[in-house]
Coordinates of C-alpha atoms and ligand atoms in Angstrom, one line a residue:
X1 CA 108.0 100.7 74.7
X2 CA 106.2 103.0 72.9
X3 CA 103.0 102.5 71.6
X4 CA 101.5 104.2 68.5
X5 CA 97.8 104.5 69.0
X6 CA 97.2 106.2 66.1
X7 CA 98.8 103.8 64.1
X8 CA 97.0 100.6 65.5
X9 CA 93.6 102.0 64.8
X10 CA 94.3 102.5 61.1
X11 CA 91.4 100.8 59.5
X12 CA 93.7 98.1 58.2
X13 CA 94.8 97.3 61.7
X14 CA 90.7 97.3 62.4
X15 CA 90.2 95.0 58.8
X16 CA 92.7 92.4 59.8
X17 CA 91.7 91.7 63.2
X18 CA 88.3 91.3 61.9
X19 CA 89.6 88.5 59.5
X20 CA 91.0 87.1 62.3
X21 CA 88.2 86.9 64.3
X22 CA 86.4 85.1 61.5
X23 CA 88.9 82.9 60.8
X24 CA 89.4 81.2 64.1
X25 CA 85.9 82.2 65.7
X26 CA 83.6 80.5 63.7
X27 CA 85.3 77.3 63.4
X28 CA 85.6 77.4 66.5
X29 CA 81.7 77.7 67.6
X30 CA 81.1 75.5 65.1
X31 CA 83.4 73.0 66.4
X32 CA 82.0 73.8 70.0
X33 CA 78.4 73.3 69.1
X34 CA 78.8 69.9 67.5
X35 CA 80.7 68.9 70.3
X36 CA 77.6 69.6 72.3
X37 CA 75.4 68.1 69.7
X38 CA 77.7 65.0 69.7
X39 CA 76.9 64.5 72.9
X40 CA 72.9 63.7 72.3
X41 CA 71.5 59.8 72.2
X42 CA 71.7 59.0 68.4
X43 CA 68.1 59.4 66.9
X44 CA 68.4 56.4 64.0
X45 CA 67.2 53.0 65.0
X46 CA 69.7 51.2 65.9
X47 CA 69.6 47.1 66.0
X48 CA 72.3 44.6 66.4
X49 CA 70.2 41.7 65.1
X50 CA 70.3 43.4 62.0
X51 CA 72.8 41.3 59.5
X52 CA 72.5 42.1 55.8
X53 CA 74.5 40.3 53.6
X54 CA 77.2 42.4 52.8
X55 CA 80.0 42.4 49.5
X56 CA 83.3 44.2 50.9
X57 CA 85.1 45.2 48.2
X58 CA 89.0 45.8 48.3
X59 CA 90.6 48.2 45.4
X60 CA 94.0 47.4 45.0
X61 CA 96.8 48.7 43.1
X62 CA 100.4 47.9 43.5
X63 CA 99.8 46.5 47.1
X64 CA 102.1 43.7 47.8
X65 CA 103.8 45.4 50.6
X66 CA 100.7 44.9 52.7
X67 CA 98.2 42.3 50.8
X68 CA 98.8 39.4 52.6
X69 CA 98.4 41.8 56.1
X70 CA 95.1 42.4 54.8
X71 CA 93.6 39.1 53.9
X72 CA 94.6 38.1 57.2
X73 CA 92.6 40.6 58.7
X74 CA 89.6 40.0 56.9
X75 CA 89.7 36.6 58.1
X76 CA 88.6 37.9 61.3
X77 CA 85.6 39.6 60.4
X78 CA 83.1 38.7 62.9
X79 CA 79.8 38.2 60.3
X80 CA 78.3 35.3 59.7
X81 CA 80.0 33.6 57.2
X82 CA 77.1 32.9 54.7
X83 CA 76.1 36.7 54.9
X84 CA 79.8 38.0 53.6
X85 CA 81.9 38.2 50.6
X86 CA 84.7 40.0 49.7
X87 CA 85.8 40.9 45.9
X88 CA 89.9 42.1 45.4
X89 CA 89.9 44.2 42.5
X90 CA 93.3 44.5 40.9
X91 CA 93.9 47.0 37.9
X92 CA 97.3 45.4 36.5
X93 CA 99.4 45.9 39.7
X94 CA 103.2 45.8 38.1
X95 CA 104.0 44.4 41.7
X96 CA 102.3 40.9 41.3
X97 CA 99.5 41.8 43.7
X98 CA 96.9 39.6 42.2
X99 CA 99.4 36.5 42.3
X100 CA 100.6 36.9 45.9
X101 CA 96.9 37.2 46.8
X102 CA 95.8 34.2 44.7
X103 CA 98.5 31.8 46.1
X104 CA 97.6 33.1 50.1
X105 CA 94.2 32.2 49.4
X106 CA 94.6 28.9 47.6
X107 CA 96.6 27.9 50.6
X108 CA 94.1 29.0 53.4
X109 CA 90.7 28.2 53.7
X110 CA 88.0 31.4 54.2
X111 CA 85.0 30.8 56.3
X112 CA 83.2 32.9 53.4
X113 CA 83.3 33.7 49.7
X114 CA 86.6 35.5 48.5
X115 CA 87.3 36.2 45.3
X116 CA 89.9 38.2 43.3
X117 CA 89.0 39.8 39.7
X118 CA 91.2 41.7 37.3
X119 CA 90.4 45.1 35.4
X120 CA 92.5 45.1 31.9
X121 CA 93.9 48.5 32.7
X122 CA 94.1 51.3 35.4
X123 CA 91.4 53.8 35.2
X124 CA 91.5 54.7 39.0
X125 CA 90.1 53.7 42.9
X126 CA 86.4 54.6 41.4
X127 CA 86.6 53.1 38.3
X128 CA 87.7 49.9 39.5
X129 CA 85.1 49.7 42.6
X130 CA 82.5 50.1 39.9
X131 CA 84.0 47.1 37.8
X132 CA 83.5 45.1 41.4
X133 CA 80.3 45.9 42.3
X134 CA 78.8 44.7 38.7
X135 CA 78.7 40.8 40.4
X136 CA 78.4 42.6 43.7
X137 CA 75.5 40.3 46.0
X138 CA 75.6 42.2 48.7
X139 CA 72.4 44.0 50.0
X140 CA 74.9 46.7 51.4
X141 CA 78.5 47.5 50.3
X142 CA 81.4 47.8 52.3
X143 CA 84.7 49.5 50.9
X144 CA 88.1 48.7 52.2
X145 CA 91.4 49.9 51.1
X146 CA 94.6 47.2 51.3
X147 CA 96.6 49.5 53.6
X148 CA 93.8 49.7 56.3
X149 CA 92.9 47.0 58.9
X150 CA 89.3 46.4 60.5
X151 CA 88.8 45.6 64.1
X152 CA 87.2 42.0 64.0
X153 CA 83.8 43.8 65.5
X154 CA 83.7 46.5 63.4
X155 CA 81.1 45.1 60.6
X156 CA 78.6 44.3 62.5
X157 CA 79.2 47.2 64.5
X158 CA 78.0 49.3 61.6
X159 CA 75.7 47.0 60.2
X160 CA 73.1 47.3 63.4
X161 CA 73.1 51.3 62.5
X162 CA 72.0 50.3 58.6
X163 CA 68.6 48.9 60.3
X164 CA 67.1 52.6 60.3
X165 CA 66.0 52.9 56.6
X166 CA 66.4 56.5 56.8
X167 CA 70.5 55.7 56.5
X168 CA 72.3 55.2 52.9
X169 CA 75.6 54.9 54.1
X170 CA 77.9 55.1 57.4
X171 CA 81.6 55.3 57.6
X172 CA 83.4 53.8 60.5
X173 CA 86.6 56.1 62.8
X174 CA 90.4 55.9 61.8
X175 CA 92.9 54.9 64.3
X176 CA 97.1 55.1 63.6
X177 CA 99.4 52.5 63.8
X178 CA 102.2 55.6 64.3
X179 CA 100.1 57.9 66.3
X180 CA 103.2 58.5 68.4
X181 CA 105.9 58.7 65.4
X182 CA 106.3 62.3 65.4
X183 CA 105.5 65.6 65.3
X184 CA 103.6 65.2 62.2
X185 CA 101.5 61.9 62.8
X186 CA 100.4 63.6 66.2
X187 CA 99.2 66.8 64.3
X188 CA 97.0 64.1 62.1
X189 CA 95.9 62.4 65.1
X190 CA 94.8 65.7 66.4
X191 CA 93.1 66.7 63.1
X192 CA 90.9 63.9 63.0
X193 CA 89.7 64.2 66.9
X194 CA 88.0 67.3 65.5
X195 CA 86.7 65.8 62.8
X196 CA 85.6 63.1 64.8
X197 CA 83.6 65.1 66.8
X198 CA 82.3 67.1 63.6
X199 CA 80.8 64.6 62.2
X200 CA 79.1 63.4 64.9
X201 CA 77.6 66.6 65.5
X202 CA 76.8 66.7 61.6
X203 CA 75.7 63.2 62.1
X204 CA 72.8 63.3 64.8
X205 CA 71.2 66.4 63.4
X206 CA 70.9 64.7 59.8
X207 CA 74.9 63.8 57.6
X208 CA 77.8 63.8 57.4
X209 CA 79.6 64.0 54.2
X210 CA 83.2 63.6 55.1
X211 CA 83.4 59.7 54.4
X212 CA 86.3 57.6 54.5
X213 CA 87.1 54.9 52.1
X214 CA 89.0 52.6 54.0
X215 CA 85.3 51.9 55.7
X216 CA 82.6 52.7 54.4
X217 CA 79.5 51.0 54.3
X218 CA 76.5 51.7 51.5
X219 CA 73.1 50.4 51.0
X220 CA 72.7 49.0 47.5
X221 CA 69.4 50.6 47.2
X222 CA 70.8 54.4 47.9
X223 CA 73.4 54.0 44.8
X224 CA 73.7 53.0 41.4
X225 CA 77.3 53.3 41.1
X226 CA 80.5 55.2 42.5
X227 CA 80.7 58.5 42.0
X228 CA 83.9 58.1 39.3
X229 CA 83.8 62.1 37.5
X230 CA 84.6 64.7 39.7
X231 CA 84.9 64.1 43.8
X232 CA 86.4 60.9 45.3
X233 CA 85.1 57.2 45.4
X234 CA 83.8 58.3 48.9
X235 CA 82.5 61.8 49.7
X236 CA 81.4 62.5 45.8
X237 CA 79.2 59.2 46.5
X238 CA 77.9 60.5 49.8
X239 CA 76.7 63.4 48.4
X240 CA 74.7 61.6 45.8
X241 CA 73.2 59.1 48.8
X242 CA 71.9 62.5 50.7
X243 CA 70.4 63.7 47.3
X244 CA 68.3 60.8 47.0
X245 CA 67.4 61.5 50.3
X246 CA 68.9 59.2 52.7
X247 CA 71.2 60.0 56.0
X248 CA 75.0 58.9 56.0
X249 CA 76.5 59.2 59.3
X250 CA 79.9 58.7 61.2
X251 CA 79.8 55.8 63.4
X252 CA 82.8 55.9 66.3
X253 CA 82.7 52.4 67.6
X254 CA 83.1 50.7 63.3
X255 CA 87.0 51.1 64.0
X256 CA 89.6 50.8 61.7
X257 CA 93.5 51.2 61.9
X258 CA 96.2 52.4 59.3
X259 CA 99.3 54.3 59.1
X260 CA 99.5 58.3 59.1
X261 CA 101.6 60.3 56.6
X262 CA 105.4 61.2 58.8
X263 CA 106.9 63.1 56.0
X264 CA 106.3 66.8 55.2
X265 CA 105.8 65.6 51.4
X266 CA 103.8 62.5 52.3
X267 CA 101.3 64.5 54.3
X268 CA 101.1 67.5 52.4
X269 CA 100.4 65.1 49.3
X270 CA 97.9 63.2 50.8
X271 CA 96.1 66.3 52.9
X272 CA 95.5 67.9 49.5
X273 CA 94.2 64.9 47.5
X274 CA 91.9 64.6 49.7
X275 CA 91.1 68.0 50.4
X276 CA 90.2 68.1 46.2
X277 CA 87.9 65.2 46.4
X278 CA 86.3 67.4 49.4
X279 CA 86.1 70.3 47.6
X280 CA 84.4 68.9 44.1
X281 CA 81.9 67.3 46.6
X282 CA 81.0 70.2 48.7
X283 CA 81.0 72.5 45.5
X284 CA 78.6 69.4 44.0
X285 CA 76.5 69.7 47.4
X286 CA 76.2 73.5 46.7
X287 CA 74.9 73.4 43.8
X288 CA 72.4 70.9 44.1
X289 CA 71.2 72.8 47.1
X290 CA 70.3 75.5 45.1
X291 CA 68.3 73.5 43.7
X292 CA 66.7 72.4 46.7
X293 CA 67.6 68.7 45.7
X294 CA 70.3 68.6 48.9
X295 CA 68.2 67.6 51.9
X296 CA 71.3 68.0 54.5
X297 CA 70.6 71.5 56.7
X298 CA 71.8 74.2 55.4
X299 CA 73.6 75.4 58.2
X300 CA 76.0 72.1 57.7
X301 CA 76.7 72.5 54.5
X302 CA 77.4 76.1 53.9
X303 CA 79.5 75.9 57.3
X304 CA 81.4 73.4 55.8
X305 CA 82.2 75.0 52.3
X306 CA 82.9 78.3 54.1
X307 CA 85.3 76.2 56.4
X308 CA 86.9 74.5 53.2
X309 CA 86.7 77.2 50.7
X310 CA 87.0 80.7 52.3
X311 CA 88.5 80.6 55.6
X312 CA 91.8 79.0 54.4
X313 CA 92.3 82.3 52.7
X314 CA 91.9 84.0 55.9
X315 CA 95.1 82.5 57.2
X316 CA 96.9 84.9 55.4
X317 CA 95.1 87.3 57.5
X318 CA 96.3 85.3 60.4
X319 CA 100.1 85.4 59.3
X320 CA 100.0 89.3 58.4
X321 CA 98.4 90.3 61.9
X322 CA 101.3 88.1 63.4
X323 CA 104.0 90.0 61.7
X324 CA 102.4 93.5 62.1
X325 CA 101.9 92.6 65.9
X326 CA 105.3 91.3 66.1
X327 CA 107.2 94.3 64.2
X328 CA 105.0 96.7 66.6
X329 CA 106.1 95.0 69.9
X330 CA 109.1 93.1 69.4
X331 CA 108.8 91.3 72.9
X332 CA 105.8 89.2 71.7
X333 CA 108.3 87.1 69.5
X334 CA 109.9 86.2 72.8
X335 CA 106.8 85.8 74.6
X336 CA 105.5 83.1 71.9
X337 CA 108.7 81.1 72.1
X338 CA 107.1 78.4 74.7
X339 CA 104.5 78.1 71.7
X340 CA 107.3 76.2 69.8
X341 CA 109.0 74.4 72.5
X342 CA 105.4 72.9 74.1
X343 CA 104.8 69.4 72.2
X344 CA 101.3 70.1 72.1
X345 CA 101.1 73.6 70.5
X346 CA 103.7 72.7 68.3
X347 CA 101.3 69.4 67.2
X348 CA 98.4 71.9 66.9
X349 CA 100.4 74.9 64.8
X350 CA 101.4 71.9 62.2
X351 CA 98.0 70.3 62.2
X352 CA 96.3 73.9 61.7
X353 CA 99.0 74.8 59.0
X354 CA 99.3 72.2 57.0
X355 CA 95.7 71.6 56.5
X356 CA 95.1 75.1 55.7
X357 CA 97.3 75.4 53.2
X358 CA 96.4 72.2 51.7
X359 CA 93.0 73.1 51.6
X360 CA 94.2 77.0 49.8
X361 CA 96.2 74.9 47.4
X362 CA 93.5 72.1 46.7
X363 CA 91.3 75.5 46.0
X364 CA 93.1 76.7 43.6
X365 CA 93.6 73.5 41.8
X366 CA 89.7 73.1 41.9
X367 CA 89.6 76.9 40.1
X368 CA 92.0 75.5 37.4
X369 CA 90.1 72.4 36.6
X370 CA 91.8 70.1 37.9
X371 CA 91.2 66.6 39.6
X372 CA 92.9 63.2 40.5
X373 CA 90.6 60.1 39.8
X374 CA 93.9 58.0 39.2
X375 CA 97.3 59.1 41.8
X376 CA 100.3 58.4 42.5
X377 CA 100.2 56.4 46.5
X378 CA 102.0 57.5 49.1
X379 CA 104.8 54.6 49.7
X380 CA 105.8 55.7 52.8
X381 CA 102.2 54.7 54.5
X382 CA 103.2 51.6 53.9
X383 CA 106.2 51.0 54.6
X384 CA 105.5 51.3 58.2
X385 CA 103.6 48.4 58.2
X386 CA 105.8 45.9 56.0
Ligands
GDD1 N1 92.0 48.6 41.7 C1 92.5 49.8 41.9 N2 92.8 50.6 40.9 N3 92.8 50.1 43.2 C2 93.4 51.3 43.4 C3 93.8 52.2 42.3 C4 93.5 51.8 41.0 O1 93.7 52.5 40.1 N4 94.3 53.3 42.9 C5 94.3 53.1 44.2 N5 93.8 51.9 44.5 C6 93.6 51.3 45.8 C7 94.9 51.2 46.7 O2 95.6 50.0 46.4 C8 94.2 51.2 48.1 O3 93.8 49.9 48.4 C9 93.0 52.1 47.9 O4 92.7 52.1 46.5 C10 93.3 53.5 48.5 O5 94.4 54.0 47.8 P1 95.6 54.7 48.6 O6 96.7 55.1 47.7 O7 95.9 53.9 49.8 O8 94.8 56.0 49.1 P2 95.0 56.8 50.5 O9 95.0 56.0 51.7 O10 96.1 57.7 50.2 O11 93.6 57.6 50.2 C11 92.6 57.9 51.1 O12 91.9 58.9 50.3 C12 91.3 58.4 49.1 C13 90.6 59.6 48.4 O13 91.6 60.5 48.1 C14 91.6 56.8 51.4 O14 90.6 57.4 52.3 C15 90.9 56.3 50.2 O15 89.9 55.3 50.7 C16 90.2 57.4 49.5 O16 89.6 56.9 48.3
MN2 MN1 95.7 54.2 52.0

């Protein structure tokens, strides 16, 4: 074969392998140094005898499928029984919801208070979280969603981390009923090992702001409501909790359970609704930095909007290297071929790819304006688990 030396040097050759270079270096070192960081005894105070009483509150919308699943599982919350309540709040489910949850409960005793309350019409997750938490007694509020399943130790768990008053809010790690489905719930299982380890990292050197709703855990002190404007329930909170000046961390051992997105459209959907509620918050996070009202290090957050914002973009980089290499040596095509037959690499190159361009696309909705305080769920999550 013969090579064109001339030609690789052109300084486009030279730009795009410096894009490259970005684009898969610096996540990488980041990802490498919080791993390392991870790896340090936590610095918060940690004590299990620390039991706050706690209000869980559980948004539901059209959740039949899966209610009764879920109010069997918080009947195994291991709490004591006097420190816990839990408040269902329904916005008009067209499914009967509410009524399939009030007939489970008047037919089972709870070893703790349980009640179910109605909003008069759907305004959204956020919205109807803040309509809960106006009876709310707990000291410290737990979210839930109905398609997500606690392990019985997983409250108190948490709780002994919410002793240090230097922490607003924790948020407990995700495990999938269909890890092993297919190609596509392995490539979200491999997804969140990295974040996993991020936000450790991020969480021993000072927050996290990648929260998840399904558990999350708040003090009442470090909010006055959920964040319901731009930014989810979770992360657009978060980043109010670290403005005020508290610490919200990732805690591995809070574990929770629920199903992963196995269609293209299911996954794609769900990557990139999330990926907006990321984005408003990070963006939020920015700019309060600026104004030095954002006490999370610097180096965490503008790591993570470059990671979210910028380096997506630089995947096209990625793509047009690949095709320049492969139209200049045609044999690389047939070298990379094990690439697509190895179950692994093909679990990483869906993982990387669809989150990248769910995070391009979220962009570019975020550019245009646009947000989702009220969607459209994604049946197939729980269909699994009927
Ligand atoms: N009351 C009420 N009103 N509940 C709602 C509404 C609403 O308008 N919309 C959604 N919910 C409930 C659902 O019934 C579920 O219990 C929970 O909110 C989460 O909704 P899902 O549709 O299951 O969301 P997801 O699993 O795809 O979303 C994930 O991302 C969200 C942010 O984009 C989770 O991490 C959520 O916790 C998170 O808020
Ligand atoms: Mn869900």
């Amino acid at each position: 074969m013969l090579i064109d030396w001339g030609l690789l040097l052109t300084p486009i050759f030279v730009i795009i392998i410096g894009l490259i270079s970005v684009h898969l270096l610096l996540p990488y070192l980041y990802y490498r140094y919080m791993g390392r960081v991870a790896r340090r005894p936590w610095n918060v105070a940690i004590d299990p005898k620390y039991e706050p009483k706690v209000t869980m509150i559980i948004p539901t919308y059209n959740e039949s499928d899966v209610i009764v699943k879920k109010l069997q599982n918080v009947k195994g919350i291991d709490y004591p029984s006097e420190k816990l309540e839990i408040v269902i709040v329904d916005s008009c489910s067209t499914d009967n919801t509410a009524d399939i949850a009030k007939n489970y409960l008047k037919d089972n005793g709870y070893p703790f208070k349980i009640k179910i309350i109605e909003e008069e019409e759907r305004s959204g997750k956020a919205k109807a979280l803040n309509f809960a938490l106006k009876n709310a007694e707990g000291q410290v509020i737990a979210t839930s969603d109905a398609d997500s399943y606690w392990e019985s130790s997983a409250l108190k768990k948490a709780t002994s981390y919410l002793a240090d008053p230097q922490v607003g809010a924790l948020t407990g790690r995700e495990e999938f009923l269909n890890l092993n489905q297919n190609v596509l719930t392995l490539a979200e299982g491999m997804y969140r090992n990295v974040y996993n380890k991020l936000r450790i990292g991020e969480s021993k050197i000072h927050s996290t702001q990648i929260f998840q709703g399904e558990l999350s855990l708040y003090k009442r002190e470090a909010f006055e409501k959920f964040n319901d404007e731009k930014g989810s329930d979770d992360c657009g909170t978060v980043k109010n909790i670290i403005a005020k000046g508290y610490r919200t961390i990732f805690v591995p051992e809070a574990v929770f359970s629920d199903t992963a997105p196995y269609t293209w459209k299911g996954r794609i959907g769900l990557k990139e609704r999330r990926a907006l509620h990321l984005i408003h918050a990070l963006v939020g996070a920015a700019k309060l930095k600026r104004k030095k009202r954002f006490p999370q290090p610097a180096s965490i957050l503008y790591t993570n909007c470059f990671i979210h914002l910028i380096n997506p973009f630089l995947l096209f980089a990625f793509l047009a290297g690949a095709v320049y290499l492969i139209y200049m040596f045609p044999l690389l095509l047939l070298l990379s071929l094990p690439l697509f037959l190895l179950k692994k690499s093909r679990v990483l190159i869906v993982s990387y790819l669809t989150s990248n361009f769910a995070l391009i696309w979220s962009t570019l909705k975020y550019i245009r304006g646009e947000e989702q305080i009220v969607w459209k769920k994604i049946d197939e999550m729980r269909r699994v688990q009927a």
